[in-house]
Short mmCIF file of C-alpha atoms and ligand atoms in Angstrom, two decimals:
data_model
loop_
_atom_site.label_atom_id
_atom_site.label_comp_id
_atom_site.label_asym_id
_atom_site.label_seq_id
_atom_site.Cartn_x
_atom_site.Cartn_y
_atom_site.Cartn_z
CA UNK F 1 4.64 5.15 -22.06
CA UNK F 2 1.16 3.85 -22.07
CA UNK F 3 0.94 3.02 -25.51
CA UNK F 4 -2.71 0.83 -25.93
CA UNK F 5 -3.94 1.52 -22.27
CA UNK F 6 -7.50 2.85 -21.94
CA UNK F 7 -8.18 5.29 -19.65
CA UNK F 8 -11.35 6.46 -17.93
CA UNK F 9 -11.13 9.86 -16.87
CA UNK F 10 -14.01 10.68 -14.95
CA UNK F 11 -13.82 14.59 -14.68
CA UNK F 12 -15.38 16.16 -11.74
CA UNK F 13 -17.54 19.25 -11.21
CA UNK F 14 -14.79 21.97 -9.96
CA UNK F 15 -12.54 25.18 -11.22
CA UNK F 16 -9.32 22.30 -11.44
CA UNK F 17 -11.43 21.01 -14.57
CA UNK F 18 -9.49 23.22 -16.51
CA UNK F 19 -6.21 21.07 -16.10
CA UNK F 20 -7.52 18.47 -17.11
CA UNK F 21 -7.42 19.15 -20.54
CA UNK F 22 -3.97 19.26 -20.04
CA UNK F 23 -4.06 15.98 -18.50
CA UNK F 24 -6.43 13.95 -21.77
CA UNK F 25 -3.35 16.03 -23.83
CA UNK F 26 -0.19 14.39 -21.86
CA UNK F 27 -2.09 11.58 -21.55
CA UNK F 28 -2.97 10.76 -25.84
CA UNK F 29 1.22 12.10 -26.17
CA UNK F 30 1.76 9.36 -23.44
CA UNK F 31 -0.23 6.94 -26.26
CA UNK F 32 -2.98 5.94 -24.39
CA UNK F 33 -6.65 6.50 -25.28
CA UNK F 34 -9.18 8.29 -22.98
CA UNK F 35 -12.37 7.70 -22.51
CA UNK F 36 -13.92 10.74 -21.10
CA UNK F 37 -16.77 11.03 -18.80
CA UNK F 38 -18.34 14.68 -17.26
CA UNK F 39 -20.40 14.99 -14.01
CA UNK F 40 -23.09 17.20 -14.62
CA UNK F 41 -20.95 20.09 -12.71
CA UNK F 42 -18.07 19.42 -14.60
CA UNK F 43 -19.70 20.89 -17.64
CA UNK F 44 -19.66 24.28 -15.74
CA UNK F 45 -16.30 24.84 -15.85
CA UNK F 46 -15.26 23.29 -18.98
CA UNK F 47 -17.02 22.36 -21.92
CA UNK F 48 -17.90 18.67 -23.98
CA UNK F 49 -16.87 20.02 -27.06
CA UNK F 50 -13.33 20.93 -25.40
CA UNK F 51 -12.80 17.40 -23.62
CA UNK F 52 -14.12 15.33 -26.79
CA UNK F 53 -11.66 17.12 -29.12
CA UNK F 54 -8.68 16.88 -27.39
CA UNK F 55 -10.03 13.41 -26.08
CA UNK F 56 -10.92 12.43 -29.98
CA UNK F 57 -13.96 10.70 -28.55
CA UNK F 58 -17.52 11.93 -27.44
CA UNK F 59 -17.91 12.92 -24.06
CA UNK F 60 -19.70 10.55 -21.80
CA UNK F 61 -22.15 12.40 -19.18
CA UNK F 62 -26.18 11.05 -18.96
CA UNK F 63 -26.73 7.86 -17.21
CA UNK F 64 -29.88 6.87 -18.67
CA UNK F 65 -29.13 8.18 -22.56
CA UNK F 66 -30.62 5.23 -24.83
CA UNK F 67 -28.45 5.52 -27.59
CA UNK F 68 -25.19 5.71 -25.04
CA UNK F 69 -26.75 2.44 -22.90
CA UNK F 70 -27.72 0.44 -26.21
CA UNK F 71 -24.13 1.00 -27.94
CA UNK F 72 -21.89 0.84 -24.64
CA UNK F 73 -23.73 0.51 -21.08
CA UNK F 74 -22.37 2.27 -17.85
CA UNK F 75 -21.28 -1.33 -17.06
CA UNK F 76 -19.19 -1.55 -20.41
CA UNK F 77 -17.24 1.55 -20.27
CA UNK F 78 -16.16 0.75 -16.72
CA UNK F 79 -14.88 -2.85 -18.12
CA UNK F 80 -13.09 -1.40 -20.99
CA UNK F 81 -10.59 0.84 -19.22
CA UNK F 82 -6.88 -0.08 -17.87
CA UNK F 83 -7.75 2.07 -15.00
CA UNK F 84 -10.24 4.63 -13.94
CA UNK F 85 -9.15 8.36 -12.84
CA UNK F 86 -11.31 11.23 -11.34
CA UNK F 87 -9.48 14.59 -12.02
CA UNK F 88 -10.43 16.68 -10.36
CA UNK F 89 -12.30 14.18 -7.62
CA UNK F 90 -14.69 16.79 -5.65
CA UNK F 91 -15.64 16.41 -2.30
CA UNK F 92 -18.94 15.30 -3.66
CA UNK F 93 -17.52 12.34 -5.96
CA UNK F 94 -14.84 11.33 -3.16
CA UNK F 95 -18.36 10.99 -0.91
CA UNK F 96 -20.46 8.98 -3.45
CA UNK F 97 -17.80 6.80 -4.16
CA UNK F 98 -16.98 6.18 -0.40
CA UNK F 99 -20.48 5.40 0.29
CA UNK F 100 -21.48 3.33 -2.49
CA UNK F 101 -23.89 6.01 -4.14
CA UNK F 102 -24.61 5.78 -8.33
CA UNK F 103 -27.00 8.65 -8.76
CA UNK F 104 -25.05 9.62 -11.90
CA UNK F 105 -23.21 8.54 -14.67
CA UNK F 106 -19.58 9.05 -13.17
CA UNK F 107 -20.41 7.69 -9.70
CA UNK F 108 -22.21 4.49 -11.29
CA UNK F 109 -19.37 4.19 -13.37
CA UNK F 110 -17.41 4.13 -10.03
CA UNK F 111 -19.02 1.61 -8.37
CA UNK F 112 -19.62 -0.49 -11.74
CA UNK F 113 -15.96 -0.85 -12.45
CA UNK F 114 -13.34 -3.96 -11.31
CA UNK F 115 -10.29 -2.32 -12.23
CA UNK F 116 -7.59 0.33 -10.50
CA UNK F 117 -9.20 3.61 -9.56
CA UNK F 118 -7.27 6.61 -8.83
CA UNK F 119 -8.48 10.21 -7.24
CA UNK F 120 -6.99 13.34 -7.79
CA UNK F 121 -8.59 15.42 -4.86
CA UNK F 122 -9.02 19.02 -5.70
CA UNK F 123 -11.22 21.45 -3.27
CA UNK F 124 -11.40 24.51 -1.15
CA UNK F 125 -8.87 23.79 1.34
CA UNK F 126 -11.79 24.38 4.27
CA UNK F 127 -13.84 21.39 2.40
CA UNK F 128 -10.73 19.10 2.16
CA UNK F 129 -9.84 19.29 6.43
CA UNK F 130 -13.32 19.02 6.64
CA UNK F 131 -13.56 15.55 9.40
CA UNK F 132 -16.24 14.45 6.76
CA UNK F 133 -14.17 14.34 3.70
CA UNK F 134 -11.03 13.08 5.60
CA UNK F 135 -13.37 10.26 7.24
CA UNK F 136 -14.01 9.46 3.34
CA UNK F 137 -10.54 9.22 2.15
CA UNK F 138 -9.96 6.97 4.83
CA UNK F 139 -12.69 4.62 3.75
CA UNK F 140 -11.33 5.07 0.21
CA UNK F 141 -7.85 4.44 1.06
CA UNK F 142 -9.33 1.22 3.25
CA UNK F 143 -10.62 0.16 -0.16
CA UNK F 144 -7.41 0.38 -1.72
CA UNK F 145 -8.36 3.47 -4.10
CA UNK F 146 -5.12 4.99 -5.09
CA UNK F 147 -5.08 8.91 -4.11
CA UNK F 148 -2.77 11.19 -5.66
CA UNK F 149 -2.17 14.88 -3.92
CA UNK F 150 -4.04 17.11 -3.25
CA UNK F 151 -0.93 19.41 -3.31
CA UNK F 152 -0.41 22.91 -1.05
CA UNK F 153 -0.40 26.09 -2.22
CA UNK F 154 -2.67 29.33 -3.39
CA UNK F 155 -6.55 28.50 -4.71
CA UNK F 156 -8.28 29.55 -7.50
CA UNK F 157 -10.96 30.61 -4.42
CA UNK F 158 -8.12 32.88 -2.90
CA UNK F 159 -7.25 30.86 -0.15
CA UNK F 160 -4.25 28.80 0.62
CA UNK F 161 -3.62 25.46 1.95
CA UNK F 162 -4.00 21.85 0.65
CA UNK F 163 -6.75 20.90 -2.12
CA UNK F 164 -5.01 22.54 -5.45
CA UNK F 165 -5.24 19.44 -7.87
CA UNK F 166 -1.66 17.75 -8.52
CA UNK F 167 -0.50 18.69 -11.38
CA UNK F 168 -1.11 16.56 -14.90
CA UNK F 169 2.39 15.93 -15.10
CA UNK F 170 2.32 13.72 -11.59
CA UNK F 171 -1.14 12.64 -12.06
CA UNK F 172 0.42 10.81 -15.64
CA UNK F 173 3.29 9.51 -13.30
CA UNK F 174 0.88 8.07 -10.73
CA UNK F 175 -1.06 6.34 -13.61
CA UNK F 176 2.34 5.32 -15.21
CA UNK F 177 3.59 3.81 -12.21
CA UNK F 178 0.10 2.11 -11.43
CA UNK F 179 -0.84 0.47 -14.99
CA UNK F 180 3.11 -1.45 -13.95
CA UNK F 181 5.29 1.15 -15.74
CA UNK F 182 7.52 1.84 -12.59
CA UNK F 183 10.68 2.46 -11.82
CA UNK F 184 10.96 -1.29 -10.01
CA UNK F 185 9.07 -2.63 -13.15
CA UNK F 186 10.83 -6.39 -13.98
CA UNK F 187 12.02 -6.39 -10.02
CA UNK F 188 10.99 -9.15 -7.81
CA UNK F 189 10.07 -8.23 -3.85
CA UNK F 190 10.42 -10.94 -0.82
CA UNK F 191 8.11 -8.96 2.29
CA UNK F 192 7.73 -11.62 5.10
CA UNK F 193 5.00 -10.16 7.26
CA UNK F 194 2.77 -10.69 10.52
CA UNK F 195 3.36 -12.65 13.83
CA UNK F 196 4.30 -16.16 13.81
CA UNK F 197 1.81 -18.81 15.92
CA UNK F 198 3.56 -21.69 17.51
CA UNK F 199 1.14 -24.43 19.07
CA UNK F 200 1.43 -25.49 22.32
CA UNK F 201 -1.23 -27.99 21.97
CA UNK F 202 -4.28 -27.77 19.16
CA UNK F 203 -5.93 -24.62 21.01
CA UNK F 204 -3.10 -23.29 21.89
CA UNK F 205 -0.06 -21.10 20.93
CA UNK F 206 2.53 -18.73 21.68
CA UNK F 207 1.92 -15.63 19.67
CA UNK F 208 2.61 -11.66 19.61
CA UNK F 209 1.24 -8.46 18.76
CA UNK F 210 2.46 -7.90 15.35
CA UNK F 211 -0.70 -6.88 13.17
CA UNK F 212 1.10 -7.27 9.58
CA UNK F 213 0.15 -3.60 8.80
CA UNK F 214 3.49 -2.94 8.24
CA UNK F 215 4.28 -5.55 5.46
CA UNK F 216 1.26 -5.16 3.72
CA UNK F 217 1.81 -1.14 3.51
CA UNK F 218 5.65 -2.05 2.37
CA UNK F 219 4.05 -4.40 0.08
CA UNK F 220 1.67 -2.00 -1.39
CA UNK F 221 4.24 0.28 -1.99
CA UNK F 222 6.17 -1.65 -3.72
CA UNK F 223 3.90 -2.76 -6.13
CA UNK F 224 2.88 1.00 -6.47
CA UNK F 225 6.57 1.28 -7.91
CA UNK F 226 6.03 -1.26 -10.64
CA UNK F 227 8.09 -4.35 -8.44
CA UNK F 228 6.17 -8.31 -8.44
CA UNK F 229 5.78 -8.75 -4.55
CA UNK F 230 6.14 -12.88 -3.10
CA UNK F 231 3.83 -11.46 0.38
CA UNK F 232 4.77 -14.07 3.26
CA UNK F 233 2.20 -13.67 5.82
CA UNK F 234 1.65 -15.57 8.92
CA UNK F 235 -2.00 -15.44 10.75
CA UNK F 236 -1.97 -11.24 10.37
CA UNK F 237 -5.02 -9.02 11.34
CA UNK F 238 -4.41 -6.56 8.49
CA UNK F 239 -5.68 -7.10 4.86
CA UNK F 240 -3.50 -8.73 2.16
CA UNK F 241 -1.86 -6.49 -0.33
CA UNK F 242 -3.98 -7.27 -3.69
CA UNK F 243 -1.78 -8.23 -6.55
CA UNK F 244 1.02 -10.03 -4.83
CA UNK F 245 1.76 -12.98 -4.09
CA UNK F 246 0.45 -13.96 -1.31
CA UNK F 247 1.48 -17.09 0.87
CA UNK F 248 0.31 -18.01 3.88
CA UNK F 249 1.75 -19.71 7.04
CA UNK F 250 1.01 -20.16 10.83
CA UNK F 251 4.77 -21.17 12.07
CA UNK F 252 8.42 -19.66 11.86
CA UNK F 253 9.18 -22.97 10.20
CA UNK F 254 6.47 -23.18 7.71
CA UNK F 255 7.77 -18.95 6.60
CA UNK F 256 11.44 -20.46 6.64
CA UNK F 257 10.72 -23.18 4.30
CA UNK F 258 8.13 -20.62 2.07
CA UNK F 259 11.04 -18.58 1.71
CA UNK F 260 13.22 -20.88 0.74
CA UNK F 261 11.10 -22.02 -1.86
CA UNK F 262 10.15 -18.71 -3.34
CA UNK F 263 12.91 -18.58 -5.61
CA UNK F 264 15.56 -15.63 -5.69
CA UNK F 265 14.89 -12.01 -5.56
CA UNK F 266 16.40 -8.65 -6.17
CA UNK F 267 15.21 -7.19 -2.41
CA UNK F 268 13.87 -8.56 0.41
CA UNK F 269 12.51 -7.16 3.51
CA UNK F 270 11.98 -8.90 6.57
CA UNK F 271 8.88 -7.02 8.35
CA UNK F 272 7.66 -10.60 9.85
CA UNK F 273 7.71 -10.42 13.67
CA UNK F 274 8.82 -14.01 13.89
CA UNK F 275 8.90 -16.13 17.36
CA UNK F 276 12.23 -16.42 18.78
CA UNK F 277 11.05 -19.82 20.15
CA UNK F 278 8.77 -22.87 19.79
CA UNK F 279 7.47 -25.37 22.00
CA UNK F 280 10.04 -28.09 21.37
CA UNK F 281 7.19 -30.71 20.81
CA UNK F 282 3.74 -29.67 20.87
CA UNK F 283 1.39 -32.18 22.04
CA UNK F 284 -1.18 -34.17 19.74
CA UNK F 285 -4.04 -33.50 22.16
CA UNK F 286 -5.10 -30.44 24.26
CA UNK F 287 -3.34 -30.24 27.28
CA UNK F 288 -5.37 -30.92 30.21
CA UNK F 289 -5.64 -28.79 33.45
CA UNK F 290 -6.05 -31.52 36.38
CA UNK F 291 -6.41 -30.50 39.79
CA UNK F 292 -3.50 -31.22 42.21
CA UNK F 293 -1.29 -32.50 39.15
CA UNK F 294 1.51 -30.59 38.45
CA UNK F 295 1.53 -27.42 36.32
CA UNK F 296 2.76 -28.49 33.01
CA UNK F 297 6.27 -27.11 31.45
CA UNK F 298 6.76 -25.76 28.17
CA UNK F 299 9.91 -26.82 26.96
CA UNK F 300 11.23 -23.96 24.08
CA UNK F 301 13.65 -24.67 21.32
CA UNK F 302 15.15 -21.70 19.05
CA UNK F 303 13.10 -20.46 15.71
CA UNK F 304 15.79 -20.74 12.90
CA UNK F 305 16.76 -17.31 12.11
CA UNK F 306 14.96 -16.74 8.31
CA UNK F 307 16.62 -12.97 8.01
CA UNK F 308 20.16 -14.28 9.01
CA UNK F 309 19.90 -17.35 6.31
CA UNK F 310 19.36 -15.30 3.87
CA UNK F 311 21.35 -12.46 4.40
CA UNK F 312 24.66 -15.49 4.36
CA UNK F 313 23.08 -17.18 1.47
CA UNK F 314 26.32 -18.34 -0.64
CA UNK F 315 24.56 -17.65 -4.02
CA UNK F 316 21.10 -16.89 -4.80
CA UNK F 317 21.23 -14.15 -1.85
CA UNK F 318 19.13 -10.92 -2.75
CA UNK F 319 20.97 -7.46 -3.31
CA UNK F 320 19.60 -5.75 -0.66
CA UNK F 321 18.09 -7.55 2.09
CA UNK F 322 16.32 -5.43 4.82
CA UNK F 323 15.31 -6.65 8.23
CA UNK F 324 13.75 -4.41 11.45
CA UNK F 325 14.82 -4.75 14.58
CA UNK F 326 12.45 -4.12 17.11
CA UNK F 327 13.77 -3.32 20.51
CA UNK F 328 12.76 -1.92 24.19
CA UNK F 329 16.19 -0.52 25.13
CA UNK F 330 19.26 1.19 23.07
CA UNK F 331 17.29 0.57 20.12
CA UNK F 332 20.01 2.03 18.03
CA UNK F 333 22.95 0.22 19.75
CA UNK F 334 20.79 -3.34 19.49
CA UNK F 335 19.95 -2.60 15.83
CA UNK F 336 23.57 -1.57 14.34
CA UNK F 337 25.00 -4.80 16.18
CA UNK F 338 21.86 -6.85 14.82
CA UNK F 339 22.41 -5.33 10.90
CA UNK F 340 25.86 -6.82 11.46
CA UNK F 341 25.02 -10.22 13.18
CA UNK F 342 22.83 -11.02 10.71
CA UNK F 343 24.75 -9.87 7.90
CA UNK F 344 21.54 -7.61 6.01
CA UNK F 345 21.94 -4.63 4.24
CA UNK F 346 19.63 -1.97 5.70
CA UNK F 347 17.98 -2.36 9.10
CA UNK F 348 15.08 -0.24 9.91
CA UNK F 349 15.05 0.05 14.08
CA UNK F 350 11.70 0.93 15.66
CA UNK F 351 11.32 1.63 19.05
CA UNK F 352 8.26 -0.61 20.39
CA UNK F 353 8.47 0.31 24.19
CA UNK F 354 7.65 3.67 24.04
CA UNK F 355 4.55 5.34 25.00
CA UNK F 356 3.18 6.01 21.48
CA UNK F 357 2.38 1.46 20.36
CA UNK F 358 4.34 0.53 17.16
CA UNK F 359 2.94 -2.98 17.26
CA UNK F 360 -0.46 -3.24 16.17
CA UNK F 361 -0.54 0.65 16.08
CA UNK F 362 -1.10 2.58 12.99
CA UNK F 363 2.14 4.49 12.68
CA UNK F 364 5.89 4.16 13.00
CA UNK F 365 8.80 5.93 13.36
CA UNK F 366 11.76 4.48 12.04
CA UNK F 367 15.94 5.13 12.01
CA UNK F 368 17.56 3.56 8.51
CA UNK F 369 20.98 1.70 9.44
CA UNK F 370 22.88 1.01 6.78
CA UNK F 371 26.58 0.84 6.09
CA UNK F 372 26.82 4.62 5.55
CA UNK F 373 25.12 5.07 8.95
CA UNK F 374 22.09 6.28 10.46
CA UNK F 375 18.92 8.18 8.69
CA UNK F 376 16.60 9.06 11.50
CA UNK F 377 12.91 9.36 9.94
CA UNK F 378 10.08 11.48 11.66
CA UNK F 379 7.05 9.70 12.76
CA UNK F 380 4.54 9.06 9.70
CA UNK F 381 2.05 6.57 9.26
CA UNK F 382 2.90 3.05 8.32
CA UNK F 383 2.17 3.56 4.87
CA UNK F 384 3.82 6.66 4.37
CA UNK F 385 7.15 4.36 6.07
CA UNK F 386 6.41 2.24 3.12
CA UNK F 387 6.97 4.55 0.74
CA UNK F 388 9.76 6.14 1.54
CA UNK F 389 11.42 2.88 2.28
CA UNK F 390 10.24 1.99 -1.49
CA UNK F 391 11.46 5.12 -3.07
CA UNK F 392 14.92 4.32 -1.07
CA UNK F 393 15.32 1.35 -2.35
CA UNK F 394 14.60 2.40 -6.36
CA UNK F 395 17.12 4.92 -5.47
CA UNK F 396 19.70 1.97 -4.13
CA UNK F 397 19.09 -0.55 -6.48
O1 C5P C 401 16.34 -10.99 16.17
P1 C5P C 401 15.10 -10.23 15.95
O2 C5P C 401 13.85 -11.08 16.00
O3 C5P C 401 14.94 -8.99 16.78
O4 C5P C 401 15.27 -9.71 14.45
C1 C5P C 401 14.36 -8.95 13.82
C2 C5P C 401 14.46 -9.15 12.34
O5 C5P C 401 14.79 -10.49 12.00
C3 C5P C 401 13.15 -8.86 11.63
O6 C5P C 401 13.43 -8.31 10.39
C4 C5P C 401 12.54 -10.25 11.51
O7 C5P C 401 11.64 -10.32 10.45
C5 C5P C 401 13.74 -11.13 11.31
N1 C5P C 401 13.61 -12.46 11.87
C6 C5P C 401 13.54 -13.55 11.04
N2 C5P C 401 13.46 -14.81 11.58
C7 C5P C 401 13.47 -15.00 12.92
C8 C5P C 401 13.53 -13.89 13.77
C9 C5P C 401 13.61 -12.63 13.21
O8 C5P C 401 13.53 -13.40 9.84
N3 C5P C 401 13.36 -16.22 13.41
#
């Protein structure tokens, strides 16, 4: 339900128009209120007087109307709403909003507004491979805009392929999920994520490739499912997941003891590439290179082991704990014997020797280990991993 949530619905200038009206309808059932605003296409393929019925509130749709700006500015109507959703989002409004442009009432709306927005693509399918619009959804995506569909099938232009709308019944999901109504609402999410950095000296340390895309994608998606994600990130390239979270360290140490203090939790996943080993002491001062002296030795001691602690915590230990495992040779033999060494749940092996680069790289292919065997997944990007390893876990839990 979304029983008191305000919605924006921005509706775009394109023949999927018509569904939403079906949409403001599910939506009011659903108990929210909508807010509706028109491009000037939009009114082209449905009309004011339609939206604003079924909406039970006037239709939004000049930027510079006096009466409109005096009672509730652009500014206003963006700061009202729970969320903000374009349905349809044209090729045109995905643009503006990717590039920062507020020529118009829904676009300055758009870039006005500090809350969730979500896009519900819907355009010729030609438009939608178009490197231009894809470039665009990548920026949006970068921005954290939440994108729903657009699904496959025949258009109302006669063609087929992606860039029908999705349909009001998943676009009310989406929103569901997004304003915290999910199916992992009230669960609490341990991701450990990024490399570990262990000093050698005060310049120095021994680090590794791991970006932290992974985690933060996991983390994402988690969040996207309605869970309250503890983020545990060591000195990652890749942005933080907003709305977790989020705690920071540098050593495998300082993420042992922050997850040991983060309290207990109903999952955990262990994406953090962690050192094996530190430098047993590291010195105080940088370690000089002198000529003729001998080169100096780095003496390692073992990392503890954060995944195995807390896979054979006595009490407090999460239901399903997840670790990866990733390995150069017989991935799958190393990972099954790993899932059982460390006593987890669920490993997810990658492969990071072959040609195509896991670490650092942008997607992942993955084999689930569990108890009941081996799920091999195809190769998808590392958010797309993230969600299915999400939706596996609200089916497990
Ligand atoms: O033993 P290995 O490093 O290959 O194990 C990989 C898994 O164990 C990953 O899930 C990683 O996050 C976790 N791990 C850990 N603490 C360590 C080493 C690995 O949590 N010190």
């Amino acid at each position: 339900m979304l029983t008191d949530k305000n919605i924006l619905l921005i509706i775009g200038g394109g023949i999927a128009a018509y569904k939403s009206l079906e949409l403001i309808r599910l939506l009011g059932k659903s108990g929210a209120k909508v807010v509706p605003v028109m491009s000037n296409a939009a009114a082209q393929f449905v009309t004011p007087l339609s939206v604003s019925a079924l909406a039970g509130t006037p239709v939004r749709d000049e930027l510079f109307n006096l009466d409109a700006e005096a009672e509730m500015g652009h500014i206003r109507l963006s700061r009202d709403a729970d969320i903000v959703v374009v349905a349809p989002a044209t090729a045109d409004l995905i643009a503006k909003l990717a590039n920062g442009l507020a020529n118009d009432l829904a676009s300055a709306v758009l870039l006005a507004g500090n809350k969730p927005v979500m896009l519900a693509p819907a355009m010729n399918v030609a438009m939608w491979e178009n490197p231009a619009t894809q470039r665009n959804l990548t920026t949006l995506r970068d921005d954290h805009r939440l994108i729903i569909g657009p699904n496959e099938g025949d258009m109302a232009c006669g063609e087929f392929g992606f860039g029908r709308m999705a349909e009001p019944e998943e676009i009310l999901a989406a929103i569901t999920t997004a304003l915290g109504g999910g199916v992992l609402r009230g669960k609490r999410v341990l991701v450990t994520s990024g490399p570990t950095h262990e000093p050698i000296d005060p310049v120095r340390y021994i680090a590794n490739r791991s970006s932290g895309l992974q985690g933060a994608e996991i983390a994402r998606a988690f969040m996207a499912l309605g869970a309250e994600v503890v983020f545990v990130t060591g000195p990652a390239d890749a942005a933080r997941p907003v709305g977790a979270k989020l705690i920071e360290v540098q050593t495998a140490l300082e993420m042992e003891a922050a997850v040991n203090a983060a309290g207990e939790f109903d999952v955990a996943v262990f994406a953090a590439a962690v050192a094996d080993w530190r430098v047993a002491s590291a010195s105080n001062g940088k370690i000089k290179k002198t000529k003729g002296k001998a080169l100096p030795e780095l003496e390692l001691v073992e990392n503890p082991d954060i995944l195995r602690s807390v896979s054979q915590r006595g009490s407090g230990r999460p239901g399903l704990v997840i670790g990866f495992a990733a390995e150069t040779d017989d991935v799958l033999e190393n990972a099954s014997k790993k899932r059982l060494r460390k006593g987890c749940d669920w490993i997810l092996a990658n492969d990071v020797g072959g040609p195509r680069p896991v670490m650092g790289g942008l997607d992942n292919q993955i084999t689930l280990i569990s108890e009941d065997g081996t799920e091999e997944w195809p190769w998808m990007s590392k958010r797309q991993v993230a969600e299915a390893l999400a939706k596996r876990v609200s089916e497990a839990l």
